PDB file of C-alpha atoms in Angstrom:
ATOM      1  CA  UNK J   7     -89.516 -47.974   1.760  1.00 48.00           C
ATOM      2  CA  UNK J   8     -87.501 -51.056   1.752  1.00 49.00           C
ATOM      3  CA  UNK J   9     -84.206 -51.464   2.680  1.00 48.00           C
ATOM      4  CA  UNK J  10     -83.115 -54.218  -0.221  1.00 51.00           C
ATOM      5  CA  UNK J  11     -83.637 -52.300  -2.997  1.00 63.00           C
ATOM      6  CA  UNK J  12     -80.754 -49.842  -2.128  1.00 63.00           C
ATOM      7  CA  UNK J  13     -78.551 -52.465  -1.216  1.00 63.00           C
ATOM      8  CA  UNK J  14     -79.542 -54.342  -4.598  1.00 61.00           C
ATOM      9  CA  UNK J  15     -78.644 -50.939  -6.981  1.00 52.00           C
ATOM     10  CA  UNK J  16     -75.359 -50.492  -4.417  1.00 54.00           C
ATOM     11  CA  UNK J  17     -74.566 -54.106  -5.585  1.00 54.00           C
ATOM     12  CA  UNK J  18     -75.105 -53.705  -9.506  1.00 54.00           C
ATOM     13  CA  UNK J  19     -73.539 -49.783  -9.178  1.00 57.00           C
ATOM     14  CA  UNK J  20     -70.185 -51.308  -7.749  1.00 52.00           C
ATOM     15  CA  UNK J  21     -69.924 -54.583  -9.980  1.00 53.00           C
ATOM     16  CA  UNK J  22     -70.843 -52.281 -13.000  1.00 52.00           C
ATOM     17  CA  UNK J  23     -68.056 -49.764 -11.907  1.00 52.00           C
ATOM     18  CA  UNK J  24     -65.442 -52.698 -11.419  1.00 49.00           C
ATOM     19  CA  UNK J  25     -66.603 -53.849 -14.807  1.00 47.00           C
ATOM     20  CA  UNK J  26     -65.498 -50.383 -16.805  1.00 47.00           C
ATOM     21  CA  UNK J  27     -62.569 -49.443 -14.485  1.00 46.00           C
ATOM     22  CA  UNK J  28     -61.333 -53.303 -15.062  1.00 45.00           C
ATOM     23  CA  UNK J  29     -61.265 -52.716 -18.909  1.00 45.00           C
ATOM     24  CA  UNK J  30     -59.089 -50.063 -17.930  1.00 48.00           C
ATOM     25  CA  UNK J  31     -56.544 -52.025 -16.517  1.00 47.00           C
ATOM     26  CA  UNK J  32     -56.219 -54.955 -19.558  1.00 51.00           C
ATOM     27  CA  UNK J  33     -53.634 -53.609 -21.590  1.00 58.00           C
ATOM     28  CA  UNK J  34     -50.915 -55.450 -22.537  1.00 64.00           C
ATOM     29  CA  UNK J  35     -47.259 -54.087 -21.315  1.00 71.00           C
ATOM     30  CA  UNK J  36     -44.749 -53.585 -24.129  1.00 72.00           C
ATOM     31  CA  UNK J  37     -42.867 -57.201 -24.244  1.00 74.00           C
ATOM     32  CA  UNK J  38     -39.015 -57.817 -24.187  1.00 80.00           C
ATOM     33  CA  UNK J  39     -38.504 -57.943 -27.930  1.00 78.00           C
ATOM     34  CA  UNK J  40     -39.852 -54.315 -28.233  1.00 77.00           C
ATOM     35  CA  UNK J  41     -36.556 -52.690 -26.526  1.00 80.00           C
ATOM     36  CA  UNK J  42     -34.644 -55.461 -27.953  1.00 86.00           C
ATOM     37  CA  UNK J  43     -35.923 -54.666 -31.815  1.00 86.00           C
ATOM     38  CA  UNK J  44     -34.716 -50.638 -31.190  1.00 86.00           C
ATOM     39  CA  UNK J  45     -31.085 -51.648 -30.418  1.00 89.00           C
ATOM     40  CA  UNK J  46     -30.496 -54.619 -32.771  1.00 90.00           C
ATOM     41  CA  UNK J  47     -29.247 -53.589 -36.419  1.00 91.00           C
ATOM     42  CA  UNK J  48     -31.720 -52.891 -39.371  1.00 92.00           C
ATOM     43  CA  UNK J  49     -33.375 -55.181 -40.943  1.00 93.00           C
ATOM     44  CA  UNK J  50     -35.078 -54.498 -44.210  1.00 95.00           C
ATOM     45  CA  UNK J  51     -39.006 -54.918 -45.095  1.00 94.00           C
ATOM     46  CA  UNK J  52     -41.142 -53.939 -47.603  1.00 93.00           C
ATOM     47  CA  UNK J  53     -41.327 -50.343 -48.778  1.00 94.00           C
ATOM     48  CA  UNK J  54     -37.308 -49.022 -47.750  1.00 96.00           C
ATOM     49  CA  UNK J  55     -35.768 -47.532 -50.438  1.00 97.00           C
ATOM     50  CA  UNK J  56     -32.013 -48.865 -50.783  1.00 97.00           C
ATOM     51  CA  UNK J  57     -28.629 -46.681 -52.288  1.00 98.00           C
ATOM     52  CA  UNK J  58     -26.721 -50.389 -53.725  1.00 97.00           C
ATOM     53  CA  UNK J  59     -23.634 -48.979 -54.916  1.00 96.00           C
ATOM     54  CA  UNK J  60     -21.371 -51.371 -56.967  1.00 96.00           C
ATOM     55  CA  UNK J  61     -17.759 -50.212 -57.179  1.00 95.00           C
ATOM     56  CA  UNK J  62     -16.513 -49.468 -61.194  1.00 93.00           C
ATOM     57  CA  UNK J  63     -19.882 -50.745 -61.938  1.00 93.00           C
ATOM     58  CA  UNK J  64     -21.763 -47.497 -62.782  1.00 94.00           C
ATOM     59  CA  UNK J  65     -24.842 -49.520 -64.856  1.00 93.00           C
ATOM     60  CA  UNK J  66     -25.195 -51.819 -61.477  1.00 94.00           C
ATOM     61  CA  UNK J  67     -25.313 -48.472 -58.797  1.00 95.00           C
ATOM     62  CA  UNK J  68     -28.747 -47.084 -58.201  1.00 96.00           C
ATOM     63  CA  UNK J  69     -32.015 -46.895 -56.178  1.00 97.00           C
ATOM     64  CA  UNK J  70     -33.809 -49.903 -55.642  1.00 97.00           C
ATOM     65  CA  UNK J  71     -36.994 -50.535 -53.725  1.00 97.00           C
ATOM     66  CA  UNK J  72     -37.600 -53.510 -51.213  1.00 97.00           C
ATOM     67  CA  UNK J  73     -41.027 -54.954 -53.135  1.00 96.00           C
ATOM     68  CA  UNK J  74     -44.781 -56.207 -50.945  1.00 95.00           C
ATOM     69  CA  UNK J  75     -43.267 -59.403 -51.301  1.00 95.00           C
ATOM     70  CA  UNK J  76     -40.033 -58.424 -49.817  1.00 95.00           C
ATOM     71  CA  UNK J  77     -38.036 -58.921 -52.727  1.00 97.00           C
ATOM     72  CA  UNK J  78     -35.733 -56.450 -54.756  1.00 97.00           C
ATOM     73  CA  UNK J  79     -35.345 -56.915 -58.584  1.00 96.00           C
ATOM     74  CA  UNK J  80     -31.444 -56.090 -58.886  1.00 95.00           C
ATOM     75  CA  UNK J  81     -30.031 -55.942 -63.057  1.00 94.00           C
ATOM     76  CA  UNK J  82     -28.275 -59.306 -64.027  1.00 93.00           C
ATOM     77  CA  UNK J  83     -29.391 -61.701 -61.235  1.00 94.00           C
ATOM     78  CA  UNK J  84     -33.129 -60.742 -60.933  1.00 93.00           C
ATOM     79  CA  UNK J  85     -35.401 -61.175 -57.469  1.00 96.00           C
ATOM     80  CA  UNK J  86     -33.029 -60.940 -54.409  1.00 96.00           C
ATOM     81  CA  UNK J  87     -34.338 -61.533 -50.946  1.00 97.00           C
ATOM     82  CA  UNK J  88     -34.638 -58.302 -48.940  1.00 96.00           C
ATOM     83  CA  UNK J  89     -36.722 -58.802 -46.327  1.00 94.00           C
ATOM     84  CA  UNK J  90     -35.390 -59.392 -42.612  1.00 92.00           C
ATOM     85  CA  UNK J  91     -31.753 -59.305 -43.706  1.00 95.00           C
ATOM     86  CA  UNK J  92     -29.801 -56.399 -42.537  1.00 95.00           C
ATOM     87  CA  UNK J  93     -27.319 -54.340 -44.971  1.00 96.00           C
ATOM     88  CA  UNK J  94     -24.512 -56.420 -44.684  1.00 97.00           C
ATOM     89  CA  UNK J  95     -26.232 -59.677 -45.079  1.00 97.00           C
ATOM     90  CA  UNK J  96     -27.813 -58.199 -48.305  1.00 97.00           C
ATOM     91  CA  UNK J  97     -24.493 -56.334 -49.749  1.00 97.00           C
ATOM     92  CA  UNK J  98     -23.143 -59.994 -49.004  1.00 96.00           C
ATOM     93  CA  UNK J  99     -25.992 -62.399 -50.900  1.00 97.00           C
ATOM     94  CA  UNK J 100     -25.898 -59.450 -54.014  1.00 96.00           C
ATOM     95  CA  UNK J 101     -21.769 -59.821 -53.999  1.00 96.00           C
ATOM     96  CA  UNK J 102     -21.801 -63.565 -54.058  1.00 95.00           C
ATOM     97  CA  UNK J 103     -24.351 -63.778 -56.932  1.00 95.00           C
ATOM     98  CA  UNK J 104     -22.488 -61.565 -58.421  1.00 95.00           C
ATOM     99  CA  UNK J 105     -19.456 -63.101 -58.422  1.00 94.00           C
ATOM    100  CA  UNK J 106     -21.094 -66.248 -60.115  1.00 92.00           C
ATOM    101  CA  UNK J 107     -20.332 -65.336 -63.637  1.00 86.00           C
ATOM    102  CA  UNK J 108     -20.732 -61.963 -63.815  1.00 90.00           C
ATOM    103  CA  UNK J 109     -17.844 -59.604 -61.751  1.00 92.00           C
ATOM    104  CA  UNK J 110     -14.823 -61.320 -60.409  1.00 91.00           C
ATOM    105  CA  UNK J 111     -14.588 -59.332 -57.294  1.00 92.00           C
ATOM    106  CA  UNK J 112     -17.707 -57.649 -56.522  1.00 94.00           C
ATOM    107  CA  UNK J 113     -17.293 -54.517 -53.673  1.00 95.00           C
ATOM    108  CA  UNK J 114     -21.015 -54.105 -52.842  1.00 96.00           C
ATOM    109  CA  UNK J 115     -22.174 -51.098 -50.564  1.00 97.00           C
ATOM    110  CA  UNK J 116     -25.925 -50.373 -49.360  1.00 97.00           C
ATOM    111  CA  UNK J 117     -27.109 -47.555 -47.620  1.00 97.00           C
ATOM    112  CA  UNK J 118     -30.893 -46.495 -46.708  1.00 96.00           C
ATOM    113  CA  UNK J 119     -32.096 -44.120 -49.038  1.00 96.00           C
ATOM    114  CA  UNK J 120     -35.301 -43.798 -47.511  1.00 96.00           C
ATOM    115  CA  UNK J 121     -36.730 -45.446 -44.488  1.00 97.00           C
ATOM    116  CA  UNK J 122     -40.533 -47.517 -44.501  1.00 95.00           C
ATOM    117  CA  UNK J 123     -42.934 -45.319 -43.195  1.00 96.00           C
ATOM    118  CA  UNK J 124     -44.472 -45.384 -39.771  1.00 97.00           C
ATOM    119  CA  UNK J 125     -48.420 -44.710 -39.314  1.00 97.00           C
ATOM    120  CA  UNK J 126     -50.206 -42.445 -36.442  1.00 97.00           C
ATOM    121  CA  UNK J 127     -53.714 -42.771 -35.512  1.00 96.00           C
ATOM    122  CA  UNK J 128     -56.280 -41.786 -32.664  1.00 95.00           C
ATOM    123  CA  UNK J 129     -55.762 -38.581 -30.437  1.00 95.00           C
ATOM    124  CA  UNK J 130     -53.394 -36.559 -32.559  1.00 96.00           C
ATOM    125  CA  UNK J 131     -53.602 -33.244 -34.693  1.00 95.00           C
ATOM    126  CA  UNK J 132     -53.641 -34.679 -37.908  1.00 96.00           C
ATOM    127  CA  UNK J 133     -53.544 -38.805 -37.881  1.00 96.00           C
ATOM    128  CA  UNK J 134     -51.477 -40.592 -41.234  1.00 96.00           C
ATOM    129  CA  UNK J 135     -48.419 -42.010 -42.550  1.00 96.00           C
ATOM    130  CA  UNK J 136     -45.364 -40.170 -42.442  1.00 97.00           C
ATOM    131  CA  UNK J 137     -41.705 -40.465 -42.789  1.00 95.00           C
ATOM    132  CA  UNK J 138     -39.655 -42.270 -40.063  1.00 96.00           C
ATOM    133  CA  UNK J 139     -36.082 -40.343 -39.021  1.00 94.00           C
ATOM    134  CA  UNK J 140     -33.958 -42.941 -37.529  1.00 93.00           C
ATOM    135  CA  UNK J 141     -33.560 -41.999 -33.512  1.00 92.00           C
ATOM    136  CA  UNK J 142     -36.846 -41.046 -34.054  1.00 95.00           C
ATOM    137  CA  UNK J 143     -39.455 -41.007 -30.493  1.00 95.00           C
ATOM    138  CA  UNK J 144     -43.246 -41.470 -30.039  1.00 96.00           C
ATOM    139  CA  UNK J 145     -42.967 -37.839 -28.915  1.00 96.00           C
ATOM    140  CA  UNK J 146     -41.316 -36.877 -31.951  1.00 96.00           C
ATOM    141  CA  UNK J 147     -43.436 -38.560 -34.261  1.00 97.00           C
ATOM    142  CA  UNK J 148     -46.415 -37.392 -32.580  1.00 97.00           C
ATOM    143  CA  UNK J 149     -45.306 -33.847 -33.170  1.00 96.00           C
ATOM    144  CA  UNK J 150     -44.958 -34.678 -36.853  1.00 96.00           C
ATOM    145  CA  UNK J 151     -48.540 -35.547 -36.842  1.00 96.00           C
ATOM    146  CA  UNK J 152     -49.819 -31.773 -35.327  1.00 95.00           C
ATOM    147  CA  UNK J 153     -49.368 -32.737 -31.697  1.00 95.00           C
ATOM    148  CA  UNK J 154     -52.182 -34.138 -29.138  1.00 95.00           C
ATOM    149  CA  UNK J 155     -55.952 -33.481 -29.434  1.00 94.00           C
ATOM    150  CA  UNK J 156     -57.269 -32.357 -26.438  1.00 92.00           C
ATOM    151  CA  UNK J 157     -58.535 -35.623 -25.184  1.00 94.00           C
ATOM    152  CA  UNK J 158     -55.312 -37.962 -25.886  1.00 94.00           C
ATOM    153  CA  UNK J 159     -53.446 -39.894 -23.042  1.00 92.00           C
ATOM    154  CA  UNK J 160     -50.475 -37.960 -23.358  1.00 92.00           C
ATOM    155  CA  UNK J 161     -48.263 -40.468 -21.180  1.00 89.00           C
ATOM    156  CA  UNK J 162     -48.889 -43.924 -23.125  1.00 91.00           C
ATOM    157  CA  UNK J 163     -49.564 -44.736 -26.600  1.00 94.00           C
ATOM    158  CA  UNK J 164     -50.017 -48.308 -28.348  1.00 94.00           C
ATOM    159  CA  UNK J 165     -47.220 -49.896 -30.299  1.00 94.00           C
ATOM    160  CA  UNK J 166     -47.950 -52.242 -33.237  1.00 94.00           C
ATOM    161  CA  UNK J 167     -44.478 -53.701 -34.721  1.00 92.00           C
ATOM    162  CA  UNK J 168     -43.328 -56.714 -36.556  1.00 90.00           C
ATOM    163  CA  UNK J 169     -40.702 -58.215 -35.053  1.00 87.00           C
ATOM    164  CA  UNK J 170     -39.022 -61.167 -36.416  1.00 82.00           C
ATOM    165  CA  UNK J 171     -42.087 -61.707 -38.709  1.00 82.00           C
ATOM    166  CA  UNK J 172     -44.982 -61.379 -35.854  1.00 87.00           C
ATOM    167  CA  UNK J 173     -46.638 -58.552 -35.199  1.00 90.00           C
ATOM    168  CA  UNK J 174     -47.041 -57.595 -31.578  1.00 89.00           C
ATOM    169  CA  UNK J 175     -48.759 -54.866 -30.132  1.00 90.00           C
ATOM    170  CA  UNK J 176     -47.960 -53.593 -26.362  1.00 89.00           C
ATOM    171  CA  UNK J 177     -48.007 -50.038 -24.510  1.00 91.00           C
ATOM    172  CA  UNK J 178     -44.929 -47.832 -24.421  1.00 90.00           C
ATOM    173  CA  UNK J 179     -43.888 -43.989 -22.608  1.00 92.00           C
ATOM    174  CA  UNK J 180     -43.634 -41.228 -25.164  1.00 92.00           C
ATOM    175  CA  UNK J 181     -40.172 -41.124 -24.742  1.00 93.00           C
ATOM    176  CA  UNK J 182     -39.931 -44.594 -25.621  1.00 91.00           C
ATOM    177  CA  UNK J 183     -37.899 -45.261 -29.112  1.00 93.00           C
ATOM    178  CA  UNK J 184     -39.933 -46.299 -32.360  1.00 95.00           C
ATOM    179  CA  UNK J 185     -38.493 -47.890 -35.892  1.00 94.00           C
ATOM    180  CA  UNK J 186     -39.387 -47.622 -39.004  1.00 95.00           C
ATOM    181  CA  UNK J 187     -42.695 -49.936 -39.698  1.00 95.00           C
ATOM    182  CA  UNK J 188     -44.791 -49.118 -36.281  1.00 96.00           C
ATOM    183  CA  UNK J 189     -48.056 -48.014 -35.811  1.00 96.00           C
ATOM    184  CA  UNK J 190     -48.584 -45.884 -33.960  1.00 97.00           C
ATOM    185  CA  UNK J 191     -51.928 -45.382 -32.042  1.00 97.00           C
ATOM    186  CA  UNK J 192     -52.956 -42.385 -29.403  1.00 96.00           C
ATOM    187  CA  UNK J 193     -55.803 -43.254 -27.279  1.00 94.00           C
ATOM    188  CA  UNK J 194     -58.199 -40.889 -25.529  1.00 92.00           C
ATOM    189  CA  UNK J 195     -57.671 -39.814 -21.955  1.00 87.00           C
ATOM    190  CA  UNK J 196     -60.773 -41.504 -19.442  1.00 81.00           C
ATOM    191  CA  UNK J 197     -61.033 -37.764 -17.394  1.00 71.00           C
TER     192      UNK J 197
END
């Protein structure tokens, strides 16, 4: 028998096992604006459901929806910009259009009726969209889904988010804090 072969298979065993285990280790770390986007105020994107109330004005108060093209169509001054603005910047552009020939002195209120929804997928009881609770956790929202599967990494999960118009993707704890919009995404345990 000759010795070379061995060495030879030892050779292609060891760069094959480098290989997998180094696919292990090329994930991308949550960035900076991830922890910065769960402690900055709301900002509004397509499907959030908005409470505009418009004091004395009882035809002007209702429901409105933020639209795909981040838009939402508000009675007497049509299409109003929704989308990254937070509740005071858009209770401040509906006043001031208001206030162009239509109400004097416009007191405009807007609360979240109902947040966008956040998605789950991979290693989880029963992957899907569901409703985002503000304060809400990857552990928490992974509950809401039926829990872990039995072969889900139950210390890290993926994190897709839009932040500031880009979508970045990056690895967070469980405990880590989502917001409304992510997508969430389980992967399976390697033992």
């Amino acid at each position: 028998m000759s010795v070379a072969p061995p060495k030879i298979l030892l050779a292609l065993s060891l760069a094959a096992m480098t290989a997998a285990l180094g696919g292990c280790t090329t994930y991308k770390p949550a960035p900076k604006a991830f922890n910065e986007a769960t402690i900055q105020p709301y900002t509004l994107d397509s499907g959030d459901r908005l409470r505009i109330t418009v004091f004395d004005q009882q035809s002007l108060t209702n429901t409105y929806t933020v639209d795909q093209a981040g838009y939402i169509a508000f009675p007497l001054i049509g299409q109003v910009p929704a989308r990254g603005r937070t509740l005071q910047q858009l209770s401040g552009q509906i006043a001031q259009k208001l206030q162009q020939g239509y109400l004097r002195d416009p007191d405009v209120t807007i609360d979240v009726d109902r947040y966008r929804s956040i998605f789950i997928m991979g290693e989880v009881g029963q992957p899907g969209q569901y409703a985002y609770v503000p304060g809400m956790t990857v552990q928490n929202a992974i509950a809401v889904a039926g829990g872990f599967s039995s072969r889900a990494n139950q210390s890290m999960v993926d994190v897709t988010r839009k932040i500031n118009g880009q979508v970045l993707t990056g690895r967070i704890n469980i405990s880590g804090p989502i917001i409304a919009g992510d997508t969430i995404y389980v992967r399976e345990r390697l033992f």
